[in-house]
């Protein structure tokens, strides 16, 4: 694909053959054929309208739930990190752009004495990724607090999608990938800053004791099967500490794969498949990936 189509239209922050590893938590992944990091909603709309009709578009937030394969992503990859404003209205409804970090939204709510979004403090993603994954922690998930989301499709057409129409379930939604989330509205209620801060502190503390911190990882690798814990099944199958090159099943939380240093995406994915197989042989249960694997092998 020719980048000139976009350059002629004066878009900023467009790159060709840009390595995506540094944009992901795992620190692995091949190149984006074209990478675009829009600074404004309007530029993104224009970009989507001038791009060739059949050009594929993939959207990334913080890359905390992604395993981008070693041979990269064809077409356009969008990163939403510069679309990150957060506002509150007189009724306490918080509107966050989809590139805003979850933790920033949690802190913003606390600073305005609004409760309900504390669980976001420990999820290392963006609002857009959180909606797509219906992310959650400590008994709350996006589904519980989201009112609606403003989205744009790959042809530059806008739509407001209500919480109900997103059909949010455990770590998935029932909406086609053609929608890019732009901003979301969250309901909150009043509380004291101290109470909110105390809840957030507890969440941070219990994460630190249960999960590996400061490592290259994609968080929970597999979804919990109904009524079971994926980490337990992995542990029982003897996979704690299992390695494939520099990819390793965390000793601390065995549903986390850690990139110790120089693992590539292939090694991480192979380790995950190996674990799936071992759990299946041990229990007859087929684990499902929670981490999204994208791009060319
Ligand atoms: C250390 C660690 C801890 C974690 N803890 C939790 C946890 O407690 N609970 C939990 O649920 N998850 C957890 N995760 C997983 C991850 O943080 C969440 O899934 C997060 O919401 C992903 O957001 P992201 O911005 O990083 O999305 P990405 O990883 O960049 O993308 C994930 C998916 O969202 C899509 N997407 C991203 N932005 C948009 C957008 N604007 N519009 C449309 N689609 C979009 C992508 O195409 C992709 O399909 C953890 C991950 C790590 C590394």
CSV table of C-alpha atoms and ligand atoms in Angstrom, one decimal:
chain,number,residue,atom,x,y,z
A,1,UNK,CA,0.0,0.0,0.0
A,2,UNK,CA,1.2,3.5,-0.8
A,3,UNK,CA,1.7,5.8,2.2
A,4,UNK,CA,1.6,8.8,-0.2
A,5,UNK,CA,-2.2,8.6,-0.2
A,6,UNK,CA,-2.1,9.7,3.4
A,7,UNK,CA,1.0,12.0,3.2
A,8,UNK,CA,-0.7,14.1,0.5
A,9,UNK,CA,-3.5,14.6,2.9
A,10,UNK,CA,-1.2,16.1,5.6
A,11,UNK,CA,-1.8,13.6,8.3
A,12,UNK,CA,0.7,13.7,11.2
A,13,UNK,CA,2.1,10.6,13.0
A,14,UNK,CA,2.0,8.2,10.1
A,15,UNK,CA,4.8,5.7,9.7
A,16,UNK,CA,5.6,2.8,7.4
A,17,UNK,CA,7.1,-0.5,8.6
A,18,UNK,CA,7.1,0.6,12.2
A,19,UNK,CA,8.1,-2.1,14.7
A,20,UNK,CA,5.1,-2.6,17.1
A,21,UNK,CA,7.0,-4.4,19.9
A,22,UNK,CA,7.5,-1.2,21.9
A,23,UNK,CA,3.8,-0.6,21.8
A,24,UNK,CA,2.9,-3.8,23.5
A,25,UNK,CA,3.3,-5.1,27.1
A,26,UNK,CA,4.9,-8.3,26.0
A,27,UNK,CA,7.5,-6.3,24.1
A,28,UNK,CA,7.2,-8.5,21.0
A,29,UNK,CA,5.7,-8.3,17.6
A,30,UNK,CA,6.5,-7.5,14.0
A,31,UNK,CA,6.0,-4.4,12.0
A,32,UNK,CA,2.9,-2.5,11.1
A,33,UNK,CA,2.7,-2.0,7.3
A,34,UNK,CA,1.3,1.5,8.1
A,35,UNK,CA,1.0,2.9,11.7
A,36,UNK,CA,-1.2,5.9,12.4
A,37,UNK,CA,-1.4,7.6,15.8
A,38,UNK,CA,-4.2,10.2,15.4
A,39,UNK,CA,-4.2,13.3,17.6
A,40,UNK,CA,-7.8,14.3,17.0
A,41,UNK,CA,-11.0,12.5,16.3
A,42,UNK,CA,-11.5,14.7,13.1
A,43,UNK,CA,-8.1,13.7,11.7
A,44,UNK,CA,-9.0,10.0,12.3
A,45,UNK,CA,-12.4,10.5,10.5
A,46,UNK,CA,-10.6,12.1,7.5
A,47,UNK,CA,-8.0,9.4,7.5
A,48,UNK,CA,-10.6,6.6,7.4
A,49,UNK,CA,-12.5,8.4,4.6
A,50,UNK,CA,-9.4,8.7,2.3
A,51,UNK,CA,-7.9,5.3,3.0
A,52,UNK,CA,-8.5,2.7,0.2
A,53,UNK,CA,-11.9,1.0,0.8
A,54,UNK,CA,-10.4,-2.5,1.1
A,55,UNK,CA,-7.5,-1.5,3.4
A,56,UNK,CA,-7.6,-3.4,6.7
A,57,UNK,CA,-7.6,-1.4,9.9
A,58,UNK,CA,-6.6,-2.8,13.3
A,59,UNK,CA,-6.9,-0.7,16.5
A,60,UNK,CA,-4.7,-0.9,19.5
A,61,UNK,CA,-4.9,0.8,22.9
A,62,UNK,CA,-2.1,0.1,25.4
A,63,UNK,CA,-1.3,-3.3,23.8
A,64,UNK,CA,-1.8,-5.0,27.2
A,65,UNK,CA,-4.0,-7.8,26.0
A,66,UNK,CA,-2.2,-8.4,22.6
A,67,UNK,CA,0.3,-10.9,21.3
A,68,UNK,CA,1.3,-9.4,17.9
A,69,UNK,CA,2.9,-12.1,15.8
A,70,UNK,CA,6.5,-11.8,14.5
A,71,UNK,CA,5.6,-11.0,10.9
A,72,UNK,CA,3.5,-8.0,11.8
A,73,UNK,CA,0.2,-6.6,10.7
A,74,UNK,CA,-0.9,-5.8,7.1
A,75,UNK,CA,-2.8,-2.7,6.3
A,76,UNK,CA,-3.2,0.1,8.9
A,77,UNK,CA,-2.6,-0.2,12.6
A,78,UNK,CA,-4.1,2.6,14.7
A,79,UNK,CA,-2.9,3.5,18.1
A,80,UNK,CA,-5.3,5.6,20.2
A,81,UNK,CA,-2.9,6.8,22.9
A,82,UNK,CA,-3.1,10.5,21.9
A,83,UNK,CA,-6.9,10.5,22.1
A,84,UNK,CA,-7.0,10.7,25.9
A,85,UNK,CA,-9.1,13.5,27.3
A,86,UNK,CA,-11.4,13.0,30.3
A,87,UNK,CA,-14.3,15.2,31.4
A,88,UNK,CA,-17.1,15.3,33.9
A,89,UNK,CA,-20.6,16.9,33.6
A,90,UNK,CA,-22.8,18.4,36.3
A,91,UNK,CA,-24.6,15.0,36.9
A,92,UNK,CA,-21.3,13.3,37.6
A,93,UNK,CA,-21.2,11.4,34.2
A,94,UNK,CA,-17.5,10.9,33.2
A,95,UNK,CA,-16.7,11.0,29.5
A,96,UNK,CA,-13.3,9.5,28.6
A,97,UNK,CA,-11.7,9.3,25.2
A,98,UNK,CA,-10.8,5.8,24.3
A,99,UNK,CA,-7.0,6.2,24.5
A,100,UNK,CA,-7.2,7.4,28.1
A,101,UNK,CA,-5.6,4.9,30.5
A,102,UNK,CA,-7.9,3.1,32.8
A,103,UNK,CA,-5.9,4.2,35.8
A,104,UNK,CA,-6.1,7.9,34.8
A,105,UNK,CA,-9.9,7.5,34.6
A,106,UNK,CA,-9.9,6.0,38.1
A,107,UNK,CA,-7.8,8.9,39.5
A,108,UNK,CA,-9.9,11.5,37.7
A,109,UNK,CA,-13.0,10.0,39.3
A,110,UNK,CA,-11.4,10.1,42.7
A,111,UNK,CA,-10.2,13.7,42.3
A,112,UNK,CA,-13.9,14.6,41.6
A,113,UNK,CA,-15.1,12.5,44.6
A,114,UNK,CA,-16.9,10.1,42.3
A,115,UNK,CA,-17.1,6.4,43.1
A,116,UNK,CA,-17.7,3.3,40.9
A,117,UNK,CA,-14.5,3.3,38.8
A,118,UNK,CA,-12.0,2.2,41.4
A,119,UNK,CA,-11.5,-1.2,39.8
A,120,UNK,CA,-9.9,0.6,36.8
A,121,UNK,CA,-6.9,1.5,38.9
A,122,UNK,CA,-5.2,-1.9,38.3
A,123,UNK,CA,-6.1,-2.6,34.7
A,124,UNK,CA,-3.1,-1.5,32.6
A,125,UNK,CA,-5.1,-0.8,29.4
A,126,UNK,CA,-7.1,2.0,27.8
A,127,UNK,CA,-10.8,2.7,27.8
A,128,UNK,CA,-11.2,1.4,24.2
A,129,UNK,CA,-9.4,-1.9,25.0
A,130,UNK,CA,-11.4,-2.2,28.2
A,131,UNK,CA,-14.7,-1.9,26.4
A,132,UNK,CA,-13.7,-4.4,23.7
A,133,UNK,CA,-12.6,-6.9,26.3
A,134,UNK,CA,-15.3,-6.0,28.8
A,135,UNK,CA,-12.3,-5.9,31.2
A,136,UNK,CA,-12.9,-6.3,34.9
A,137,UNK,CA,-11.3,-6.8,38.3
A,138,UNK,CA,-12.3,-7.1,41.9
A,139,UNK,CA,-16.0,-7.8,41.2
A,140,UNK,CA,-16.6,-5.0,38.7
A,141,UNK,CA,-16.3,-4.9,34.9
A,142,UNK,CA,-16.9,-2.2,32.2
A,143,UNK,CA,-20.4,-3.5,31.6
A,144,UNK,CA,-21.4,-2.4,35.1
A,145,UNK,CA,-20.4,1.3,34.7
A,146,UNK,CA,-20.6,2.0,31.0
A,147,UNK,CA,-23.6,4.1,29.7
A,148,UNK,CA,-22.7,4.2,26.0
A,149,UNK,CA,-19.8,4.6,23.6
A,150,UNK,CA,-19.3,6.8,20.6
A,151,UNK,CA,-17.7,4.8,17.7
A,152,UNK,CA,-16.6,5.3,14.2
A,153,UNK,CA,-16.5,2.6,11.5
A,154,UNK,CA,-13.7,1.9,9.0
A,155,UNK,CA,-15.5,4.2,6.5
A,156,UNK,CA,-15.6,7.2,8.8
A,157,UNK,CA,-19.3,6.9,9.9
A,158,UNK,CA,-20.2,7.7,13.5
A,159,UNK,CA,-22.6,5.9,15.8
A,160,UNK,CA,-23.6,6.0,19.5
A,161,UNK,CA,-23.8,2.4,20.8
A,162,UNK,CA,-25.6,1.8,24.1
A,163,UNK,CA,-24.3,-0.6,26.8
A,164,UNK,CA,-27.1,-3.0,26.0
A,165,UNK,CA,-26.3,-3.1,22.2
A,166,UNK,CA,-22.7,-3.9,22.9
A,167,UNK,CA,-23.9,-7.2,24.3
A,168,UNK,CA,-21.0,-7.4,26.9
A,169,UNK,CA,-20.2,-10.8,28.3
A,170,UNK,CA,-17.2,-12.2,30.2
A,171,UNK,CA,-14.2,-10.7,28.4
A,172,UNK,CA,-15.9,-10.2,25.1
A,173,UNK,CA,-18.6,-8.2,23.4
A,174,UNK,CA,-21.0,-9.0,20.6
A,175,UNK,CA,-20.0,-6.2,18.2
A,176,UNK,CA,-18.2,-6.5,14.9
A,177,UNK,CA,-14.5,-5.4,14.7
A,178,UNK,CA,-15.4,-2.7,12.2
A,179,UNK,CA,-16.2,-0.2,15.0
A,180,UNK,CA,-13.4,1.9,16.6
A,181,UNK,CA,-14.4,3.3,20.0
A,182,UNK,CA,-13.8,7.0,20.3
A,183,UNK,CA,-15.2,8.0,23.7
A,184,UNK,CA,-17.3,6.4,26.5
A,185,UNK,CA,-19.6,7.7,29.2
A,186,UNK,CA,-19.5,6.2,32.6
A,187,UNK,CA,-22.0,6.5,35.5
A,188,UNK,CA,-20.6,7.2,38.9
A,189,UNK,CA,-21.9,8.3,42.3
A,190,UNK,CA,-20.7,10.5,45.2
A,191,UNK,CA,-18.3,9.4,47.9
A,192,UNK,CA,-15.4,11.0,49.8
A,193,UNK,CA,-12.0,11.1,48.3
A,194,UNK,CA,-10.7,9.2,51.3
A,195,UNK,CA,-13.1,6.2,50.8
A,196,UNK,CA,-12.3,6.1,47.1
A,197,UNK,CA,-8.5,6.3,47.7
A,198,UNK,CA,-8.8,3.5,50.4
A,199,UNK,CA,-10.5,1.2,47.9
A,200,UNK,CA,-7.9,1.9,45.2
A,201,UNK,CA,-5.1,1.2,47.7
A,202,UNK,CA,-6.6,-2.1,48.6
A,203,UNK,CA,-6.8,-3.1,44.9
A,204,UNK,CA,-3.2,-2.1,44.3
A,205,UNK,CA,-2.0,-3.9,47.3
A,206,UNK,CA,-3.8,-7.2,46.5
A,207,UNK,CA,-2.5,-7.1,42.9
A,208,UNK,CA,1.0,-6.7,44.1
A,209,UNK,CA,0.7,-9.7,46.3
A,210,UNK,CA,-0.9,-12.0,43.6
A,211,UNK,CA,0.6,-11.0,40.3
A,212,UNK,CA,4.1,-10.5,38.8
A,213,UNK,CA,4.8,-6.8,38.7
A,214,UNK,CA,7.2,-4.9,36.4
A,215,UNK,CA,7.5,-7.7,33.9
A,216,UNK,CA,6.7,-8.1,30.2
A,217,UNK,CA,3.4,-10.0,30.1
A,218,UNK,CA,-0.1,-9.9,28.6
A,219,UNK,CA,-1.9,-10.5,31.9
A,220,UNK,CA,-4.2,-13.4,32.1
A,221,UNK,CA,-3.4,-15.7,29.2
A,222,UNK,CA,-6.6,-17.8,29.3
A,223,UNK,CA,-10.2,-17.1,30.3
A,224,UNK,CA,-11.5,-18.9,33.4
A,225,UNK,CA,-13.7,-21.8,32.3
A,226,UNK,CA,-17.2,-21.6,33.9
A,227,UNK,CA,-16.8,-22.4,37.6
A,228,UNK,CA,-13.0,-23.0,37.4
A,229,UNK,CA,-9.8,-21.0,37.7
A,230,UNK,CA,-7.5,-21.2,34.7
A,231,UNK,CA,-4.4,-20.7,36.9
A,232,UNK,CA,-5.4,-23.7,39.0
A,233,UNK,CA,-5.9,-26.0,36.0
A,234,UNK,CA,-2.5,-24.8,34.6
A,235,UNK,CA,-0.8,-25.5,38.0
A,236,UNK,CA,-2.4,-28.9,38.3
A,237,UNK,CA,-1.2,-29.8,34.8
A,238,UNK,CA,2.4,-29.2,36.1
A,239,UNK,CA,3.0,-26.0,34.0
A,240,UNK,CA,4.1,-23.5,36.7
A,241,UNK,CA,7.5,-22.3,35.6
A,242,UNK,CA,7.4,-24.0,32.3
A,243,UNK,CA,9.6,-22.4,29.7
A,244,UNK,CA,10.0,-22.0,25.9
A,245,UNK,CA,13.1,-20.0,25.2
A,246,UNK,CA,12.7,-16.8,27.2
A,247,UNK,CA,8.9,-17.3,27.5
A,248,UNK,CA,7.9,-18.6,30.8
A,249,UNK,CA,4.8,-19.5,32.8
A,250,UNK,CA,5.0,-17.2,35.8
A,251,UNK,CA,6.0,-18.9,39.1
A,252,UNK,CA,3.9,-16.3,41.0
A,253,UNK,CA,0.6,-16.5,38.9
A,254,UNK,CA,0.5,-19.4,36.5
A,255,UNK,CA,-2.1,-17.9,34.2
A,256,UNK,CA,0.5,-15.2,33.3
A,257,UNK,CA,3.1,-15.8,30.6
A,258,UNK,CA,6.2,-13.7,31.1
A,259,UNK,CA,8.8,-12.6,28.5
A,260,UNK,CA,12.0,-12.9,30.6
A,261,UNK,CA,14.1,-11.0,28.1
A,262,UNK,CA,14.2,-11.9,24.4
A,263,UNK,CA,11.3,-14.2,23.7
A,264,UNK,CA,9.6,-13.7,20.4
A,265,UNK,CA,5.9,-13.9,19.7
A,266,UNK,CA,6.2,-17.4,18.3
A,267,UNK,CA,7.8,-18.8,21.5
A,268,UNK,CA,5.1,-17.1,23.6
A,269,UNK,CA,2.3,-18.5,21.5
A,270,UNK,CA,3.9,-22.0,21.3
A,271,UNK,CA,4.2,-22.0,25.1
A,272,UNK,CA,0.5,-21.1,25.5
A,273,UNK,CA,-0.6,-23.8,23.1
A,274,UNK,CA,1.6,-26.3,24.9
A,275,UNK,CA,-0.1,-25.4,28.2
A,276,UNK,CA,-3.5,-25.7,26.6
A,277,UNK,CA,-2.6,-29.2,25.4
A,278,UNK,CA,-1.3,-30.2,28.9
A,279,UNK,CA,-4.5,-28.9,30.6
A,280,UNK,CA,-6.6,-30.7,28.1
A,281,UNK,CA,-4.7,-34.0,28.6
A,282,UNK,CA,-5.0,-33.6,32.4
A,283,UNK,CA,-8.7,-32.5,32.7
A,284,UNK,CA,-10.4,-32.7,29.3
A,285,UNK,CA,-11.0,-28.9,29.5
A,286,UNK,CA,-10.2,-26.8,26.5
A,287,UNK,CA,-8.8,-23.4,27.7
A,288,UNK,CA,-9.7,-20.4,25.6
A,289,UNK,CA,-7.2,-17.6,25.0
A,290,UNK,CA,-8.0,-14.3,26.7
A,291,UNK,CA,-5.0,-12.6,25.1
A,292,UNK,CA,-5.7,-11.7,21.5
A,293,UNK,CA,-3.2,-13.1,19.0
A,294,UNK,CA,-3.0,-10.9,15.8
A,295,UNK,CA,-0.9,-10.5,12.7
A,296,UNK,CA,1.1,-12.8,10.5
A,297,UNK,CA,3.1,-15.9,11.8
B,1,LIG,C1,-0.2,-6.9,34.1
B,1,LIG,C2,-1.5,-7.0,33.4
B,1,LIG,C3,-2.7,-7.1,34.3
B,1,LIG,C4,-3.9,-7.2,33.7
B,1,LIG,N1,-5.0,-7.3,34.5
B,1,LIG,C5,-6.3,-7.4,34.0
B,1,LIG,C6,-7.4,-7.4,34.8
B,1,LIG,O1,-7.3,-7.4,36.0
B,1,LIG,N2,-8.6,-7.5,34.2
B,1,LIG,C7,-8.8,-7.6,32.9
B,1,LIG,O2,-9.9,-7.7,32.4
B,1,LIG,N3,-7.7,-7.5,32.1
B,1,LIG,C8,-6.5,-7.4,32.6
B,1,LIG,N4,-5.4,-7.3,31.7
B,1,LIG,C9,-5.6,-7.4,30.3
B,1,LIG,C10,-5.7,-6.0,29.6
B,1,LIG,O3,-5.1,-5.0,30.4
B,1,LIG,C11,-7.1,-5.6,29.4
B,1,LIG,O4,-7.8,-6.5,28.5
B,1,LIG,C12,-7.2,-4.2,28.8
B,1,LIG,O5,-8.6,-3.7,28.9
B,1,LIG,C13,-6.8,-4.1,27.3
B,1,LIG,O6,-6.7,-2.7,27.0
B,1,LIG,P1,-5.7,-2.2,25.9
B,1,LIG,O7,-5.9,-0.7,25.7
B,1,LIG,O8,-4.3,-2.6,26.3
B,1,LIG,O9,-6.1,-3.0,24.6
B,1,LIG,P2,-5.2,-3.7,23.6
B,1,LIG,O10,-4.4,-4.8,24.2
B,1,LIG,O11,-4.4,-2.7,22.8
B,1,LIG,O12,-6.3,-4.3,22.6
B,1,LIG,C14,-7.2,-5.3,23.1
B,1,LIG,C15,-8.4,-5.4,22.1
B,1,LIG,O13,-9.1,-4.2,22.2
B,1,LIG,C16,-9.2,-3.7,20.9
B,1,LIG,N5,-9.2,-2.2,21.0
B,1,LIG,C17,-8.3,-1.4,21.7
B,1,LIG,N6,-8.7,-0.1,21.6
B,1,LIG,C18,-9.8,-0.1,20.9
B,1,LIG,C19,-10.7,0.9,20.4
B,1,LIG,N7,-10.5,2.2,20.7
B,1,LIG,N8,-11.8,0.6,19.6
B,1,LIG,C20,-12.0,-0.7,19.3
B,1,LIG,N9,-11.2,-1.7,19.7
B,1,LIG,C21,-10.2,-1.4,20.5
B,1,LIG,C22,-8.0,-4.2,20.1
B,1,LIG,O14,-8.3,-4.2,18.7
B,1,LIG,C23,-8.0,-5.6,20.7
B,1,LIG,O15,-9.0,-6.4,20.1
B,1,LIG,C24,-4.1,-7.2,32.3
B,1,LIG,C25,-3.0,-7.1,31.5
B,1,LIG,C26,-1.7,-7.0,32.0
B,1,LIG,C27,-0.5,-6.9,31.1
